[in-house]
Amino acid sequence: MIKLREKIGYGFGDMASSMFWKLFGAYLMIFYTDVFGLPAAAVGTMFLITRVWDSAFDPIVGIVADRTMSRWGKFRPYLLWLAVPFALIGVLTFYTPDWNGMWKLVYAYITYSLMMMVYSAINVPYASLLGVISSDPKERSVLSTFRMTFAYLGSFVALLIFMPLVNFFTESGADEQTGWLLAVVVIACACVVLFLGCFAWTKERVLALKGERSALKRDVQDLFQNKPWWILLGAGIAALIFNSIRDGAAVYYFKYYVVEQNYADISICGIPFVLSGLYLAAGQAANIIGVVLAAPVSNRIGKRNTYLWAMLLATVLSVVFYGLQADDLVLIFTFQILISVCAGSIFPLLWSMYADCADYSELRTGRRATGLIFSSSSMSQKLGWAIGTALTGWLLAFFGFEANASQTPETLNGIKMFLSLLPAGGTLLSVPLISMYPLTEKMMQEVTLSLNEKRRELQK
């Protein structure tokens, strides 16, 4: 039985990752176009190039982590070693050098590429921890619930306070670019503390069936022959396209379509907030509800069916969202909450199903490559975000977007589509993919019993 402190400690890791990840998803595009000063199309291309490369980097991290031997285990050491570099490079990503356009673009490519690489280097081992903290699929589902709850809590806090922090620093005398930088410094410091807490409060328990290291070629061959892994990879990419388009365009939606400046006096407990921040934070709070619902619902109807119905409902709600007008704020927030509940419910299921894929592969092959399999989940994240954010940048340019200017009706209609029809395509694509997922709850019970018996024999 995993103690509560360890479950919370495991949640700290994704809380740290998600604080930065949501800043990237929600604010980095508009930072590059409206603060840093790059064209939207150039930003979209940069996101695609850097994230596709970084997606290929994830399996390398998984392979290295699988072969790491230390007194702290295979995966926990990376939380200790990379917490500070993660924070420092994140701050540099939001720094605006006083250079001309070409060199600023080069700087953006370098810092963003480094950020995504160090994100992989710490997040792939962190994700792989789920497969070695416990061998019990139900315990893993609970750990996944803690993980995603803390992830969305971190995202909620980051999205809620980020723009108020920017405004605080700029009103205190800093220019806009410095205000953004200092706000990121605050988030970065919190991330370091959380990663170190995750390292201190977790433990690796699950041993591989074989003591010797397996050949890399065999591990890769096993992965490519793992049908459930391929299905989850495709479903994960589709889901992340949905999320990245909605998150990446939300600030544009409120800045240019809703015109949140008309609602500048919104305050809670005396603290001023902007509509876009409240909208994004409401989505993260609703994600937490989805995470909490995921375990009991999936225990009743199965992980696959829960995922499938959540995506179908998200598709319908996203299509209806397109018809909302700029002054329909209550409906805009209501649909954001409903859609986010659906989105929140699928991600703990995905992580739990990746752990099931690792067990399924180990039973079939006698070899355990937890890091390599879990790196595919991070790879699907990166590919989904790469496609989604690249599409956002390119389509902003296609719709005629101009930073910090009045937009044409065609551009505004395109911005509306970013929060409705376009992401609906991602959710709809994930439905037929997840319907083919073969690892049912009954099958996983048999897999777990067989593996536990083999592990007991190994320990004799």
XYZ file of C-alpha atoms in Angstrom:
460
model
C 0.000 0.000 0.000
C 1.423 3.349 -1.076
C 1.251 5.961 1.695
C -0.472 9.307 1.193
C 2.786 11.259 1.455
C 4.288 9.362 -1.466
C 1.181 9.885 -3.581
C 1.397 13.611 -2.876
C 5.134 13.572 -3.575
C 4.535 11.890 -6.910
C 1.953 14.565 -7.710
C 4.509 17.302 -6.987
C 6.531 16.244 -10.040
C 3.780 16.870 -12.564
C 2.687 19.972 -10.687
C 6.123 21.413 -11.466
C 6.132 20.236 -15.086
C 2.615 21.468 -15.736
C 3.225 24.957 -14.377
C 5.742 25.558 -17.149
C 3.951 23.429 -19.743
C 0.776 25.475 -19.417
C 2.737 28.714 -19.655
C 4.173 27.416 -22.917
C 0.774 26.309 -24.183
C -1.233 29.370 -23.181
C 1.228 32.258 -23.274
C 4.340 31.441 -25.294
C 2.688 32.002 -28.692
C 1.317 35.410 -27.736
C 4.582 36.228 -25.936
C 6.530 35.611 -29.144
C 4.104 37.576 -31.349
C 3.025 40.465 -29.091
C 5.963 40.897 -26.662
C 9.055 39.301 -28.194
C 8.128 40.618 -31.656
C 8.127 37.666 -34.089
C 5.684 36.997 -36.977
C 3.002 34.409 -36.183
C 3.919 32.166 -39.134
C 7.602 32.132 -38.104
C 6.604 31.136 -34.570
C 4.393 28.336 -35.878
C 7.239 26.959 -37.994
C 9.643 27.196 -35.058
C 7.249 25.264 -32.825
C 6.908 22.508 -35.407
C 10.638 22.135 -36.096
C 11.777 22.259 -32.478
C 9.054 20.004 -31.129
C 9.370 17.370 -33.828
C 13.090 17.132 -33.042
C 12.337 17.088 -29.338
C 9.747 14.350 -29.830
C 12.494 12.200 -31.354
C 14.687 13.074 -28.355
C 12.184 11.631 -25.852
C 12.853 7.938 -26.669
C 16.590 8.624 -26.282
C 15.918 9.888 -22.764
C 13.803 6.813 -22.065
C 16.546 4.486 -23.273
C 19.183 6.238 -21.133
C 16.904 6.253 -18.085
C 16.192 2.521 -18.447
C 19.947 1.922 -18.248
C 20.648 4.311 -15.377
C 21.919 2.673 -12.195
C 22.246 4.732 -9.021
C 21.630 4.486 -5.291
C 18.394 6.438 -5.894
C 17.138 4.112 -8.639
C 16.700 4.520 -12.392
C 14.347 7.477 -12.654
C 14.374 9.521 -9.425
C 17.930 10.879 -9.870
C 16.857 12.991 -12.847
C 14.497 14.951 -10.616
C 17.455 15.872 -8.413
C 19.950 16.579 -11.183
C 17.750 18.621 -13.510
C 15.407 20.645 -11.285
C 17.593 23.781 -11.352
C 18.569 23.593 -15.078
C 14.864 23.177 -15.903
C 14.047 26.413 -14.074
C 16.997 28.405 -15.466
C 16.389 27.521 -19.110
C 12.674 28.223 -18.647
C 13.523 31.749 -17.524
C 15.878 32.252 -20.469
C 13.082 31.190 -22.849
C 11.042 34.203 -21.714
C 13.969 36.635 -21.894
C 13.843 39.175 -24.746
C 17.325 40.163 -25.998
C 17.837 43.590 -27.541
C 18.689 42.201 -30.984
C 17.334 42.534 -34.505
C 14.659 40.266 -35.952
C 16.851 37.497 -37.372
C 19.023 37.088 -34.287
C 16.004 37.216 -32.021
C 14.516 34.339 -34.005
C 17.785 32.414 -33.637
C 17.724 33.069 -29.889
C 14.122 31.836 -29.708
C 15.029 28.643 -31.592
C 17.988 27.915 -29.301
C 16.344 28.633 -25.959
C 13.059 26.954 -26.817
C 14.861 23.861 -28.155
C 16.938 23.637 -24.980
C 13.825 24.087 -22.858
C 12.009 21.253 -24.576
C 15.059 18.986 -24.292
C 15.510 19.576 -20.565
C 11.739 19.162 -20.157
C 12.076 15.718 -21.762
C 15.138 14.863 -19.703
C 13.276 15.402 -16.428
C 9.707 14.539 -17.424
C 10.299 11.186 -19.147
C 11.998 9.702 -16.054
C 9.313 11.269 -13.874
C 6.539 9.678 -15.954
C 8.377 6.348 -15.872
C 8.284 6.397 -12.066
C 4.632 5.353 -12.272
C 5.672 1.983 -13.655
C 8.117 1.233 -10.801
C 6.471 2.729 -7.712
C 3.825 -0.025 -7.770
C 2.942 -3.077 -9.874
C -0.768 -2.915 -8.978
C -2.867 -1.462 -11.856
C -5.442 -0.040 -9.425
C -2.710 1.574 -7.325
C -1.305 3.055 -10.503
C -4.692 4.494 -11.359
C -4.746 6.163 -7.940
C -1.213 7.489 -8.467
C -2.242 8.758 -11.901
C -5.180 10.527 -10.288
C -2.871 12.209 -7.778
C -0.478 13.072 -10.563
C -3.075 14.691 -12.779
C -4.827 16.407 -9.875
C -1.585 18.101 -8.854
C -0.743 18.777 -12.498
C -3.976 20.662 -13.034
C -3.632 22.359 -9.653
C -0.204 23.629 -10.723
C -1.595 24.740 -14.063
C -4.513 26.455 -12.298
C -2.187 28.421 -10.036
C 0.232 29.326 -12.831
C -2.482 30.463 -15.236
C -4.378 32.352 -12.539
C -1.444 34.335 -11.177
C 0.788 34.736 -14.231
C -0.753 37.831 -15.826
C -1.389 39.474 -12.427
C 2.330 38.923 -11.738
C 3.234 40.461 -15.100
C 0.978 43.427 -14.362
C 2.408 43.758 -10.840
C 5.989 43.970 -12.069
C 5.173 46.339 -14.937
C 3.174 48.616 -12.639
C 6.143 48.570 -10.248
C 8.346 50.159 -12.896
C 9.543 47.294 -15.111
C 8.958 47.407 -18.864
C 6.642 44.822 -20.429
C 9.402 42.425 -21.454
C 11.015 42.519 -17.996
C 7.611 42.088 -16.366
C 7.086 38.843 -18.266
C 10.585 37.655 -17.339
C 10.179 38.318 -13.610
C 6.799 36.591 -13.547
C 8.438 33.474 -15.016
C 11.200 33.655 -12.372
C 8.551 33.300 -9.645
C 7.058 30.228 -11.348
C 10.525 28.728 -11.922
C 11.461 28.929 -8.238
C 8.285 27.071 -7.297
C 9.106 24.346 -9.842
C 12.512 23.672 -8.274
C 10.984 23.144 -4.841
C 8.302 20.812 -6.208
C 10.721 18.637 -8.204
C 12.985 18.227 -5.176
C 9.939 17.319 -3.071
C 8.984 14.642 -5.596
C 12.499 13.209 -5.455
C 12.507 13.115 -1.653
C 9.057 11.572 -1.134
C 8.967 8.772 -3.744
C 10.529 5.308 -3.948
C 11.205 2.790 -6.740
C 10.017 -0.749 -5.934
C 9.295 -2.766 -9.102
C 12.189 -4.889 -10.345
C 12.630 -6.071 -13.925
C 12.253 -9.806 -14.527
C 15.871 -10.064 -15.644
C 18.861 -8.656 -13.834
C 20.921 -8.131 -16.979
C 20.465 -5.267 -19.366
C 18.549 -6.055 -22.518
C 19.855 -5.042 -25.925
C 18.624 -1.704 -27.217
C 17.710 -3.242 -30.577
C 15.473 -5.796 -28.862
C 13.789 -3.091 -26.760
C 12.992 -1.036 -29.854
C 11.718 -4.090 -31.733
C 9.484 -4.982 -28.790
C 8.121 -1.443 -28.727
C 7.282 -1.417 -32.426
C 5.465 -4.741 -32.048
C 3.383 -3.443 -29.115
C -0.033 -2.791 -30.691
C -1.587 -1.108 -27.610
C 1.355 1.329 -27.550
C 0.706 2.375 -31.173
C -2.962 2.966 -30.427
C -2.215 5.101 -27.364
C 0.407 7.044 -29.307
C -2.143 8.028 -31.954
C -4.906 8.767 -29.446
C -2.526 10.830 -27.334
C -1.375 12.930 -30.294
C -4.979 13.621 -31.292
C -5.920 14.649 -27.738
C -2.936 16.983 -27.456
C -3.772 18.641 -30.781
C -7.162 19.397 -29.240
C -5.615 20.833 -26.070
C -2.814 22.798 -27.714
C -5.061 24.610 -30.182
C -7.562 25.596 -27.479
C -4.917 26.698 -24.983
C -2.699 28.456 -27.511
C -5.517 30.565 -28.924
C -7.369 31.393 -25.703
C -5.465 34.603 -24.962
C -5.972 35.772 -28.571
C -9.693 34.972 -28.233
C -10.071 37.186 -25.190
C -7.709 39.935 -26.309
C -9.109 40.420 -29.805
C -12.592 38.817 -29.949
C -14.022 39.305 -26.449
C -11.818 42.424 -25.915
C -11.061 41.755 -22.258
C -9.811 45.324 -21.786
C -13.481 46.261 -21.459
C -13.571 44.119 -18.308
C -10.327 45.380 -16.761
C -11.835 46.026 -13.308
C -12.418 42.348 -12.405
C -10.938 41.615 -8.984
C -11.126 38.773 -6.458
C -10.220 39.471 -2.834
C -8.778 42.768 -3.958
C -6.472 41.131 -6.529
C -7.025 42.236 -10.162
C -7.422 39.473 -12.754
C -7.882 39.379 -16.516
C -10.649 37.392 -18.219
C -8.275 35.166 -20.168
C -6.477 34.138 -16.983
C -9.755 33.364 -15.229
C -10.952 31.402 -18.271
C -7.781 29.301 -18.385
C -7.775 28.810 -14.607
C -11.438 27.736 -14.701
C -10.449 25.138 -17.283
C -7.728 23.769 -15.019
C -10.114 23.596 -12.057
C -12.569 21.700 -14.254
C -9.743 19.408 -15.383
C -9.288 18.426 -11.743
C -12.956 17.432 -11.587
C -12.381 15.279 -14.665
C -9.361 13.657 -13.043
C -11.327 12.858 -9.886
C -14.146 11.352 -11.966
C -11.792 9.291 -14.133
C -11.025 6.545 -11.603
C -14.580 5.729 -10.410
C -16.040 5.977 -13.908
C -13.292 3.862 -15.491
C -13.591 1.291 -12.690
C -17.247 0.964 -13.642
C -17.183 1.050 -17.461
C -13.478 0.567 -18.232
C -10.646 2.908 -19.199
C -11.235 2.584 -22.935
C -14.947 3.373 -22.756
C -14.404 6.294 -20.385
C -11.859 7.797 -22.775
C -14.107 7.242 -25.804
C -17.227 8.856 -24.324
C -15.256 11.804 -22.908
C -13.855 12.587 -26.353
C -17.227 12.254 -28.055
C -18.804 14.680 -25.586
C -15.885 17.114 -25.938
C -16.372 17.072 -29.718
C -20.071 17.985 -29.475
C -19.444 20.731 -26.906
C -16.609 22.227 -28.960
C -18.801 22.445 -32.066
C -21.534 24.226 -30.092
C -18.907 26.627 -28.659
C -18.448 28.109 -32.143
C -21.921 29.694 -31.960
C -21.188 31.696 -28.809
C -20.945 35.483 -29.147
C -18.342 37.760 -27.573
C -20.684 38.955 -24.823
C -21.897 35.445 -23.885
C -19.403 35.307 -21.027
C -21.468 33.012 -18.812
C -21.870 30.490 -21.629
C -18.218 30.834 -22.663
C -17.091 29.954 -19.141
C -19.735 27.233 -18.774
C -18.650 25.458 -21.941
C -15.003 25.871 -20.979
C -15.742 24.044 -17.727
C -17.726 21.248 -19.408
C -15.142 20.691 -22.143
C -12.311 20.751 -19.596
C -14.005 18.131 -17.413
C -14.013 15.828 -20.451
C -10.379 16.629 -21.295
C -9.233 16.223 -17.708
C -10.662 12.734 -17.413
C -8.627 11.230 -20.237
C -5.065 12.043 -19.204
C -4.842 9.958 -16.020
C -6.294 7.127 -18.090
C -3.592 7.572 -20.729
C -0.775 7.420 -18.157
C -2.288 4.388 -16.485
C -2.724 2.640 -19.850
C 0.929 3.320 -20.744
C 1.905 1.505 -17.529
C -0.354 -1.353 -18.621
C 1.457 -1.399 -21.983
C 4.782 -1.767 -20.155
C 3.466 -4.765 -18.193
C 1.929 -6.293 -21.317
C 5.249 -5.974 -23.142
C 7.217 -7.419 -20.223
C 4.978 -10.469 -20.030
C 5.295 -11.066 -23.781
C 9.050 -10.528 -24.043
C 10.496 -11.094 -20.560
C 12.129 -7.654 -20.784
C 10.998 -4.414 -19.137
C 11.635 -1.089 -20.903
C 9.547 1.249 -18.763
C 11.422 4.414 -19.706
C 11.241 3.692 -23.417
C 7.487 3.020 -23.297
C 6.720 6.023 -21.109
C 8.862 8.238 -23.304
C 6.295 7.588 -26.018
C 3.691 9.341 -23.894
C 5.916 12.393 -23.691
C 6.617 12.014 -27.411
C 2.887 12.042 -28.178
C 2.556 15.173 -26.031
C 5.302 16.903 -27.955
C 4.000 15.820 -31.367
C 0.454 16.858 -30.490
C 1.609 20.240 -29.232
C 3.941 20.621 -32.230
C 1.129 20.057 -34.715
C -1.400 22.079 -32.747
C 0.786 25.126 -32.109
C 2.224 25.087 -35.628
C -1.322 25.076 -37.009
C -2.195 27.948 -34.670
C 0.696 30.086 -35.923
C 0.148 29.278 -39.574
C -3.614 29.751 -39.443
C -3.263 33.043 -37.572
C -1.163 34.249 -40.492
C -3.616 32.727 -42.999
C -6.539 34.508 -41.336
C -4.637 37.809 -41.604
C -3.696 38.294 -37.941
C -1.602 41.363 -37.049
C -0.223 41.702 -33.527
C -1.527 44.553 -31.355
C -3.928 45.816 -34.058
C -7.652 45.744 -34.791
C -8.554 42.469 -36.529
C -10.758 41.994 -39.581
C -14.042 40.025 -39.310
C -12.371 37.143 -41.160
C -9.537 37.077 -38.625
C -11.943 37.187 -35.692
C -13.941 34.311 -37.173
C -10.739 32.326 -37.486
C -9.875 33.046 -33.849
C -13.343 31.748 -32.888
C -12.609 28.520 -34.752
C -9.463 27.977 -32.680
C -11.578 27.358 -29.584
C -14.287 25.319 -31.283
C -14.259 23.640 -34.693
C -10.508 23.163 -35.077
C -9.870 21.388 -31.748
C -13.004 19.303 -32.293
C -11.146 17.636 -35.147
C -8.559 16.324 -32.659
C -11.104 14.830 -30.287
C -13.046 13.247 -33.130
C -9.861 11.649 -34.485
C -9.058 10.073 -31.114
C -12.379 8.193 -30.914
C -11.787 5.480 -33.560
C -8.216 5.060 -32.353
C -9.062 4.422 -28.703
C -11.944 2.120 -29.689
C -9.289 -0.350 -30.944
C -7.360 -0.450 -27.627
C -7.228 -4.147 -26.611
C -5.999 -4.156 -22.973
C -9.266 -4.557 -21.087
C -9.460 -4.670 -17.288
C -9.937 -8.454 -17.373
C -6.856 -8.935 -19.557
C -4.742 -6.724 -17.281
C -5.754 -8.723 -14.216
C -4.333 -11.825 -15.889
C -1.172 -9.985 -16.936
C -0.593 -8.678 -13.404
C -1.068 -12.100 -11.795
C 1.410 -13.695 -14.216
C 4.016 -10.969 -13.730
C 3.761 -11.049 -9.940
C 4.319 -14.800 -9.986
C 7.436 -14.383 -12.133
C 8.749 -11.604 -9.882
C 8.308 -13.804 -6.822
C 10.349 -16.498 -8.555
C 13.018 -13.908 -9.377
C 13.358 -12.905 -5.721
C 13.785 -16.501 -4.473
